[in-house]
Short mmCIF file of C-alpha atoms in Angstrom, two decimals:
data_model
loop_
_atom_site.label_atom_id
_atom_site.label_comp_id
_atom_site.label_asym_id
_atom_site.label_seq_id
_atom_site.Cartn_x
_atom_site.Cartn_y
_atom_site.Cartn_z
CA MET A 1 -13.90 -37.46 26.21
CA LEU A 2 -11.91 -40.14 28.03
CA ASN A 3 -11.05 -39.03 31.58
CA ARG A 4 -10.11 -42.17 33.48
CA ILE A 5 -9.30 -45.86 33.06
CA THR A 6 -9.69 -47.97 36.21
CA TYR A 7 -7.89 -51.31 36.32
CA PRO A 8 -9.00 -54.51 38.15
CA THR A 9 -5.91 -54.33 40.37
CA GLY A 10 -7.12 -51.04 41.88
CA GLY A 11 -4.93 -48.74 39.86
CA TYR A 12 -6.01 -46.12 37.36
CA SER A 13 -4.85 -43.72 34.66
CA HIS A 14 -6.41 -40.25 34.77
CA PHE A 15 -6.19 -37.97 31.71
CA HIS A 16 -6.02 -34.17 31.77
CA TRP A 17 -6.69 -32.17 28.59
CA GLU A 18 -5.94 -28.70 27.26
CA GLY A 19 -6.57 -26.71 24.08
CA HIS A 20 -4.43 -26.88 20.96
CA ASP A 21 -2.15 -24.04 19.96
CA TYR A 22 0.35 -23.45 17.16
CA GLY A 23 3.44 -21.36 16.53
CA PHE A 24 4.24 -22.16 12.89
CA ILE A 25 2.41 -21.86 9.58
CA GLY A 26 3.25 -24.24 6.73
CA THR A 27 6.89 -24.44 5.71
CA SER A 28 7.62 -20.90 6.90
CA SER A 29 8.29 -19.54 10.38
CA SER A 30 5.55 -16.92 10.12
CA VAL A 31 4.17 -15.62 13.39
CA PRO A 32 0.55 -16.74 13.79
CA THR A 33 -2.43 -14.52 14.47
CA SER A 34 -4.63 -15.09 17.49
CA LEU A 35 -8.10 -16.36 16.57
CA GLU A 36 -9.86 -14.45 19.33
CA LEU A 37 -12.47 -11.96 18.11
CA VAL A 38 -12.86 -8.50 19.62
CA ASP A 39 -16.09 -6.50 19.41
CA LYS A 40 -15.53 -3.00 18.01
CA SER A 41 -17.93 -0.13 17.31
CA VAL A 42 -18.03 3.61 16.61
CA ASN A 43 -21.06 5.88 17.05
CA LEU A 44 -22.08 9.40 16.10
CA THR A 45 -25.33 11.03 17.28
CA LEU A 46 -26.53 14.43 16.02
CA THR A 47 -29.39 16.65 17.21
CA GLY A 48 -30.49 17.79 13.77
CA PHE A 49 -28.71 21.12 13.95
CA ASP A 50 -25.06 20.04 14.25
CA GLY A 51 -24.09 20.01 10.58
CA THR A 52 -21.13 17.69 9.91
CA VAL A 53 -19.47 15.57 12.60
CA SER A 54 -16.73 13.02 11.90
CA ARG A 55 -14.75 10.44 13.83
CA SER A 56 -11.70 8.40 12.88
CA PHE A 57 -11.49 4.67 13.58
CA THR A 58 -9.25 1.72 12.73
CA VAL A 59 -10.08 -1.82 11.63
CA GLY A 60 -7.34 -4.06 12.97
CA GLY A 61 -6.42 -7.70 12.43
CA THR A 62 -5.44 -9.24 9.12
CA GLN A 63 -8.79 -10.08 7.56
CA THR A 64 -11.58 -8.14 5.85
CA VAL A 65 -14.46 -7.70 8.31
CA SER A 66 -18.19 -7.50 7.77
CA ALA A 67 -19.38 -4.33 9.51
CA SER A 68 -23.00 -3.53 10.30
CA LEU A 69 -24.06 0.11 9.89
CA ASN A 70 -27.25 1.02 11.75
CA ILE A 71 -28.68 4.44 10.90
CA SER A 72 -31.71 5.80 12.75
CA THR A 73 -33.59 9.09 12.44
CA SER A 74 -36.43 10.75 14.29
CA ALA A 75 -39.06 13.29 13.25
CA PRO A 76 -37.93 16.90 12.94
CA ILE A 77 -38.75 19.43 15.60
CA CYS A 78 -40.71 21.48 13.04
CA PRO A 79 -42.63 18.98 10.87
CA THR A 80 -44.25 21.72 8.71
CA CYS A 81 -40.99 23.41 7.85
CA VAL A 82 -39.19 23.06 4.52
CA PHE A 83 -35.83 21.43 5.18
CA PRO A 84 -32.57 21.18 3.26
CA PRO A 85 -31.50 17.85 1.69
CA SER A 86 -31.81 14.74 3.87
CA PRO A 87 -29.12 13.66 6.39
CA TYR A 88 -26.48 11.22 5.24
CA THR A 89 -23.57 9.05 6.46
CA GLU A 90 -20.21 8.67 4.74
CA ILE A 91 -17.30 6.28 5.32
CA THR A 92 -13.94 6.93 3.69
CA GLY A 93 -10.81 4.81 3.89
CA PRO A 94 -8.66 2.25 2.01
CA ASP A 95 -11.77 0.81 0.35
CA GLY A 96 -12.74 4.19 -1.11
CA PHE A 97 -15.94 6.14 -0.47
CA TRP A 98 -19.33 4.92 0.76
CA ARG A 99 -22.50 6.97 1.36
CA LYS A 100 -25.95 6.18 2.76
CA GLU A 101 -28.98 8.42 3.37
CA TRP A 102 -31.82 8.17 5.86
CA SER A 103 -32.42 5.25 8.23
CA SER A 104 -31.45 1.68 7.38
CA VAL A 105 -29.23 -1.24 8.36
CA SER A 106 -26.45 -2.06 5.91
CA SER A 107 -23.58 -4.54 5.72
CA ILE A 108 -20.22 -3.18 4.58
CA SER A 109 -16.94 -4.98 3.94
CA LEU A 110 -13.93 -3.17 5.43
CA GLU A 111 -10.30 -4.10 4.95
CA PRO A 112 -7.86 -3.56 7.83
CA GLY A 113 -6.84 0.10 7.88
CA ASN A 114 -7.76 3.63 8.98
CA TYR A 115 -11.20 5.09 8.23
CA THR A 116 -13.32 8.15 8.87
CA LEU A 117 -17.03 7.98 9.74
CA LYS A 118 -18.80 11.24 8.84
CA VAL A 119 -22.41 12.13 9.59
CA ASN A 120 -24.15 15.26 8.27
CA ASP A 121 -27.63 16.11 9.52
CA GLN A 122 -27.87 18.99 6.96
CA PHE A 123 -29.39 21.13 9.72
CA SER A 124 -32.60 19.34 8.82
CA GLY A 125 -34.04 19.14 12.31
CA TYR A 126 -33.88 15.35 12.20
CA SER A 127 -31.99 13.80 15.07
CA TYR A 128 -29.63 11.36 13.43
CA SER A 129 -27.57 8.46 14.79
CA ALA A 130 -25.11 6.17 13.01
CA THR A 131 -23.50 3.15 14.68
CA LEU A 132 -20.89 1.02 12.93
CA SER A 133 -20.04 -2.29 14.63
CA TRP A 134 -17.85 -5.27 13.68
CA ASP A 135 -15.77 -8.17 15.05
CA GLU A 136 -12.06 -8.23 14.32
CA GLU A 137 -9.27 -10.69 15.08
CA ALA A 138 -7.01 -9.85 17.97
CA VAL A 139 -3.35 -10.13 17.00
CA GLY A 140 -1.25 -12.30 19.32
CA THR A 141 1.50 -10.60 21.31
CA ALA A 142 4.63 -12.24 22.65
CA SER A 143 5.86 -11.98 26.19
CA SER A 144 9.50 -12.36 25.15
CA GLY A 145 9.63 -11.40 21.50
CA ALA A 146 7.63 -11.98 18.32
CA SER A 147 9.21 -15.36 17.71
CA ASP A 148 7.42 -16.75 20.79
CA VAL A 149 3.89 -15.94 19.62
CA SER A 150 1.45 -18.84 19.77
CA ALA A 151 -2.19 -18.84 18.75
CA LEU A 152 -5.07 -20.96 20.01
CA ALA A 153 -6.73 -23.50 17.75
CA GLY A 154 -9.74 -25.80 17.95
CA GLY A 155 -9.72 -29.19 19.65
CA VAL A 156 -7.85 -30.58 22.66
CA ARG A 157 -4.60 -32.43 23.38
CA ILE A 158 -3.33 -34.42 26.33
CA ALA A 159 -1.66 -32.28 29.01
CA ARG A 160 -0.99 -34.76 31.83
CA ILE A 161 -1.55 -38.40 32.69
CA GLU A 162 -1.74 -39.56 36.31
CA HIS A 163 -0.76 -43.21 36.72
CA PHE A 164 -1.53 -45.04 39.97
CA ASP A 165 -0.74 -48.73 40.35
CA GLY A 166 -2.52 -49.19 43.68
CA THR A 167 0.56 -48.31 45.72
CA THR A 168 2.51 -45.48 44.11
CA SER A 169 1.62 -42.73 41.65
CA ARG A 170 3.55 -41.32 38.71
CA ASP A 171 2.63 -38.25 36.67
CA ILE A 172 3.68 -37.67 33.07
CA TYR A 173 3.39 -34.14 31.69
CA TYR A 174 3.42 -33.15 28.02
CA GLU A 175 5.00 -29.96 26.72
CA TYR A 176 4.24 -28.91 23.13
CA SER A 177 7.08 -26.51 22.41
CA GLU A 178 10.18 -26.27 20.28
CA GLY A 179 13.22 -26.42 22.47
CA GLY A 180 11.66 -27.14 25.85
CA LEU A 181 9.70 -25.46 28.61
CA GLY A 182 8.25 -22.03 27.91
CA ALA A 183 9.44 -21.84 24.31
CA ARG A 184 7.42 -21.17 21.16
CA SER A 185 4.65 -23.66 20.51
CA SER A 186 5.73 -26.49 18.21
CA GLY A 187 2.22 -26.69 16.77
CA ILE A 188 2.09 -26.28 13.02
CA VAL A 189 -0.77 -25.76 10.56
CA GLY A 190 -0.85 -25.70 6.77
CA ALA A 191 -2.78 -22.42 6.84
CA GLU A 192 -4.21 -20.43 9.69
CA PRO A 193 -7.74 -21.54 10.59
CA ARG A 194 -10.46 -19.27 9.26
CA TYR A 195 -13.87 -19.40 10.88
CA ASN A 196 -15.51 -16.78 8.69
CA PHE A 197 -15.26 -15.18 5.30
CA GLN A 198 -16.75 -12.14 3.60
CA PHE A 199 -17.58 -11.69 -0.08
CA SER A 200 -18.61 -8.44 -1.72
CA GLY A 201 -19.53 -7.98 -5.36
CA SER A 202 -21.54 -5.70 -7.56
CA GLY A 203 -24.68 -7.79 -7.11
CA CYS A 204 -24.37 -9.34 -3.66
CA SER A 205 -22.50 -9.27 -0.39
CA TYR A 206 -22.55 -11.87 2.34
CA HIS A 207 -20.73 -13.07 5.42
CA SER A 208 -20.35 -16.71 6.50
CA ARG A 209 -19.21 -17.90 9.92
CA SER A 210 -18.74 -21.41 11.28
CA ALA A 211 -17.64 -23.17 14.47
CA ILE A 212 -15.42 -25.41 12.30
CA SER A 213 -12.49 -23.96 10.38
CA LYS A 214 -13.22 -23.41 6.70
CA GLN A 215 -9.54 -23.58 5.82
CA PRO A 216 -7.74 -25.77 5.12
CA LEU A 217 -10.25 -28.22 3.72
CA GLY A 218 -9.54 -31.92 3.31
CA ALA A 219 -8.79 -34.84 5.60
CA GLY A 220 -6.46 -34.78 8.58
CA PRO A 221 -6.13 -32.84 11.83
CA VAL A 222 -5.95 -29.06 11.89
CA VAL A 223 -2.88 -28.91 14.18
CA GLY A 224 0.18 -31.17 14.16
CA TYR A 225 3.30 -30.86 16.32
CA LYS A 226 6.95 -30.72 15.31
CA GLU A 227 8.10 -31.58 18.83
CA VAL A 228 6.49 -33.02 21.96
CA TRP A 229 8.28 -33.28 25.30
CA GLU A 230 7.36 -36.04 27.71
CA LEU A 231 8.23 -34.88 31.23
CA PHE A 232 8.53 -37.23 34.20
CA GLY A 233 7.58 -34.88 37.01
CA VAL A 234 6.13 -31.41 36.52
CA ASN A 235 9.49 -29.92 35.45
CA GLY A 236 11.10 -33.09 34.15
CA GLN A 237 13.04 -33.53 37.39
CA PHE A 238 12.93 -37.31 36.92
CA GLY A 239 13.95 -37.19 33.28
CA ARG A 240 12.36 -36.29 29.97
CA VAL A 241 11.96 -37.54 26.41
CA ARG A 242 11.90 -35.33 23.33
CA HIS A 243 9.90 -36.60 20.34
CA ALA A 244 10.16 -35.04 16.86
CA PHE A 245 7.57 -35.75 14.17
CA THR A 246 6.86 -35.20 10.51
CA GLY A 247 4.39 -32.43 9.80
CA HIS A 248 3.49 -29.58 7.50
CA HIS A 249 7.15 -28.51 7.57
CA THR A 250 8.23 -31.84 6.02
CA ASP A 251 5.11 -32.83 4.03
CA PRO A 252 3.04 -29.75 3.14
CA ASP A 253 -0.29 -30.02 1.36
CA GLN A 254 -0.27 -29.34 -2.36
CA ASN A 255 -2.29 -26.61 -4.13
CA MET A 256 -3.00 -24.81 -0.88
CA PRO A 257 -5.33 -21.81 -1.35
CA SER A 258 -4.09 -18.36 -0.47
CA THR A 259 -4.33 -17.88 3.27
CA GLY A 260 -7.59 -16.24 4.26
CA THR A 261 -8.75 -15.81 0.67
CA TRP A 262 -12.16 -17.08 -0.40
CA PRO A 263 -12.93 -19.48 -1.99
CA PHE A 264 -11.19 -22.09 0.16
CA ASN A 265 -10.57 -24.74 -2.47
CA ARG A 266 -9.60 -28.22 -1.30
CA PRO A 267 -5.85 -29.02 -1.48
CA THR A 268 -4.14 -32.37 -2.03
CA SER A 269 -3.72 -33.52 1.54
CA GLN A 270 -0.46 -35.06 2.72
CA ALA A 271 -1.80 -35.65 6.22
CA TRP A 272 -1.21 -39.39 5.91
CA LYS A 273 2.56 -38.71 5.84
CA ARG A 274 2.48 -36.56 8.96
CA GLY A 275 2.73 -37.60 12.59
CA LEU A 276 5.53 -40.14 12.03
CA GLU A 277 8.23 -40.06 14.69
CA LEU A 278 11.54 -38.90 13.23
CA GLU A 279 13.60 -38.74 16.38
CA SER A 280 13.41 -39.39 20.12
CA ASP A 281 15.94 -38.26 22.73
CA VAL A 282 15.93 -39.76 26.22
CA LYS A 283 17.43 -37.25 28.66
CA SER A 284 18.43 -37.48 32.29
CA ALA A 285 17.16 -35.20 35.06
CA ALA A 286 20.14 -32.94 34.25
CA GLY A 287 19.06 -32.69 30.62
CA VAL A 288 21.91 -34.86 29.27
CA THR A 289 21.02 -37.10 26.32
CA GLN A 290 21.33 -40.78 27.23
CA GLN A 291 19.82 -42.34 24.11
CA ARG A 292 18.83 -41.08 20.67
CA VAL A 293 16.76 -42.88 18.06
CA THR A 294 16.46 -41.50 14.52
CA ARG A 295 14.16 -42.88 11.85
CA ALA A 296 13.66 -42.52 8.09
CA TYR A 297 10.56 -43.46 6.11
CA THR A 298 9.76 -44.28 2.50
CA HIS A 299 6.55 -43.25 0.76
CA ARG A 300 6.04 -45.17 -2.45
CA ASP A 301 4.07 -42.44 -4.20
CA GLU A 302 7.32 -40.44 -4.38
CA GLY A 303 10.20 -40.91 -6.79
CA THR A 304 9.63 -44.13 -8.73
CA GLU A 305 6.01 -44.76 -7.89
CA GLU A 306 4.98 -48.29 -6.92
CA PRO A 307 1.90 -48.88 -9.14
CA LEU A 308 0.66 -51.92 -7.26
CA THR A 309 0.21 -50.08 -3.97
CA THR A 310 -0.47 -46.51 -5.12
CA THR A 311 -3.91 -45.17 -5.98
CA ARG A 312 -4.67 -41.60 -6.97
CA ILE A 313 -8.21 -40.25 -7.15
CA ARG A 314 -8.18 -37.00 -9.07
CA GLY A 315 -10.82 -34.35 -8.59
CA ILE A 316 -11.61 -30.68 -9.03
CA SER A 317 -12.77 -28.46 -6.21
CA MET A 318 -15.46 -26.12 -7.53
CA ASN A 319 -17.02 -23.00 -6.02
CA TRP A 320 -19.86 -21.26 -7.83
CA LEU A 321 -20.99 -17.69 -7.33
CA THR A 322 -24.06 -16.07 -8.85
CA GLY A 323 -23.60 -12.33 -9.22
CA ALA A 324 -25.58 -9.41 -10.52
CA TYR A 325 -27.90 -9.64 -13.53
CA GLY A 326 -27.61 -13.44 -13.70
CA SER A 327 -23.84 -13.51 -14.10
CA THR A 328 -22.06 -16.62 -12.81
CA ALA A 329 -18.45 -17.13 -11.79
CA ALA A 330 -16.73 -20.46 -11.14
CA PHE A 331 -13.56 -21.03 -9.13
CA ALA A 332 -11.81 -24.34 -9.76
CA SER A 333 -8.74 -26.02 -8.30
CA PRO A 334 -7.45 -29.58 -8.95
CA PHE A 335 -6.71 -31.92 -6.06
CA GLN A 336 -5.93 -35.60 -5.47
CA VAL A 337 -6.76 -38.16 -2.80
CA ILE A 338 -3.68 -40.40 -2.52
CA SER A 339 -3.43 -43.87 -1.03
CA ALA A 340 0.11 -45.26 -1.04
CA TRP A 341 2.46 -47.65 0.71
CA SER A 342 4.43 -46.05 3.52
CA TYR A 343 6.95 -47.84 5.75
CA LEU A 344 9.87 -47.45 8.14
CA ASP A 345 13.11 -47.63 6.17
CA THR A 346 15.98 -47.25 8.67
CA GLU A 347 16.33 -46.77 12.41
CA THR A 348 19.53 -45.80 14.21
CA THR A 349 19.83 -46.12 17.98
CA THR A 350 22.72 -44.39 19.75
CA VAL A 351 23.45 -44.96 23.45
CA PHE A 352 25.63 -42.49 25.38
CA ASP A 353 27.40 -42.58 28.73
CA THR A 354 26.20 -40.53 31.70
CA SER A 355 28.01 -37.43 30.45
CA GLY A 356 26.31 -37.60 27.04
CA SER A 357 29.44 -38.63 25.11
CA GLY A 358 30.94 -41.85 23.81
CA GLY A 359 27.95 -42.81 21.71
CA VAL A 360 27.60 -46.39 20.44
CA SER A 361 25.22 -46.79 17.47
CA THR A 362 23.28 -49.63 15.93
CA THR A 363 21.46 -49.23 12.59
CA ARG A 364 18.66 -51.42 11.37
CA SER A 365 17.43 -51.34 7.75
CA TRP A 366 14.30 -52.98 6.39
CA THR A 367 13.92 -54.19 2.81
CA TYR A 368 10.48 -54.67 1.30
CA GLY A 369 11.12 -56.66 -1.82
CA ASN A 370 7.61 -57.87 -2.59
CA PRO A 371 4.79 -55.32 -2.89
CA GLN A 372 2.33 -58.21 -3.26
CA HIS A 373 2.32 -58.78 0.51
CA ALA A 374 3.96 -55.52 1.69
CA GLN A 375 5.95 -57.31 4.41
CA PRO A 376 9.71 -57.03 5.10
CA THR A 377 11.78 -59.49 3.07
CA SER A 378 15.03 -58.82 4.96
CA VAL A 379 16.32 -56.92 8.00
CA GLU A 380 19.93 -55.75 8.23
CA THR A 381 21.60 -54.68 11.51
CA ILE A 382 24.97 -52.89 11.52
CA ALA A 383 26.89 -52.07 14.72
CA SER A 384 29.05 -49.00 15.37
CA ASP A 385 32.15 -50.79 14.05
CA GLY A 386 30.43 -51.34 10.69
CA VAL A 387 30.07 -55.06 11.16
CA MET A 388 26.78 -56.59 10.08
CA GLN A 389 25.20 -58.61 12.87
#
């Protein structure tokens, strides 16, 4: 990771990093779920002469968890005696009814909800212990309302850059929020990252976990940002610049799988259209806009497609599952890898007076008339009075 650049003149640029977060999912304004995992467990231990003992518990979060049930028994106090039926463990809840006898370790899939763990030693004389343990996602909570919830995500982003020219220093801070300091994170993802999944069927059950998100698949970064604030001084006391970008809210992926649902089929990624600057506002120390630049882009795979510069590779994402008694299931989803011509179409720059009023605008438009070389063939500039310059 790059930490510092030292220049021959004696100056340097020092980079400070922090973790990604996000506050938006896809084209909606859904509140994200924290990705932190919390260890949970419930235990019941019987002496062999307790009969039935039960305990209620709750599986939280939003995803099905893979729980491990560890049952252990010990020899009866009277090994020559004739005992009633063997001890057993039961779990009842939204998933129905589950029962296991004697000692073993089992994996059970549990949906979020309320359950009851019941252990019956049948007065058998066997001491009997059942421990159910699992990891569940902690749900994010907001300090000032649900709309402010942000969740952590993998990877890092720039937090601050220290610039020193050999004589004076200048710090630039970066705020990734919608609306300014302390607001909801402007980070946006196509679907919430999923680092594990659980499958249960009549013939098999398994749990997979990875350090890299399994959803969404395809090229492009996991987190993009709708807005980034560039602050001159820790609180922007020397001015600030707001940058707005394209993202999942403007160019969502196509054929996205259901959030958190296995299999995670690959979508048609639109990541190549994201991260383009739509708008920048230069503000004074008082927060008054002094200059605004707005931009519009053209993607030639949209509308009337430009065949010379557009290539589509079509594929099918396949997931195979072998079940009980040799049965096989296939999950398929079509996707495309798109390469197309994308360019800046128009740019409007508006300059304001110190009070933020009296704006004077200039608009520049680019024409690309020859896809053979993909270079501008004309540039048109129009002032605020409508006169072409």
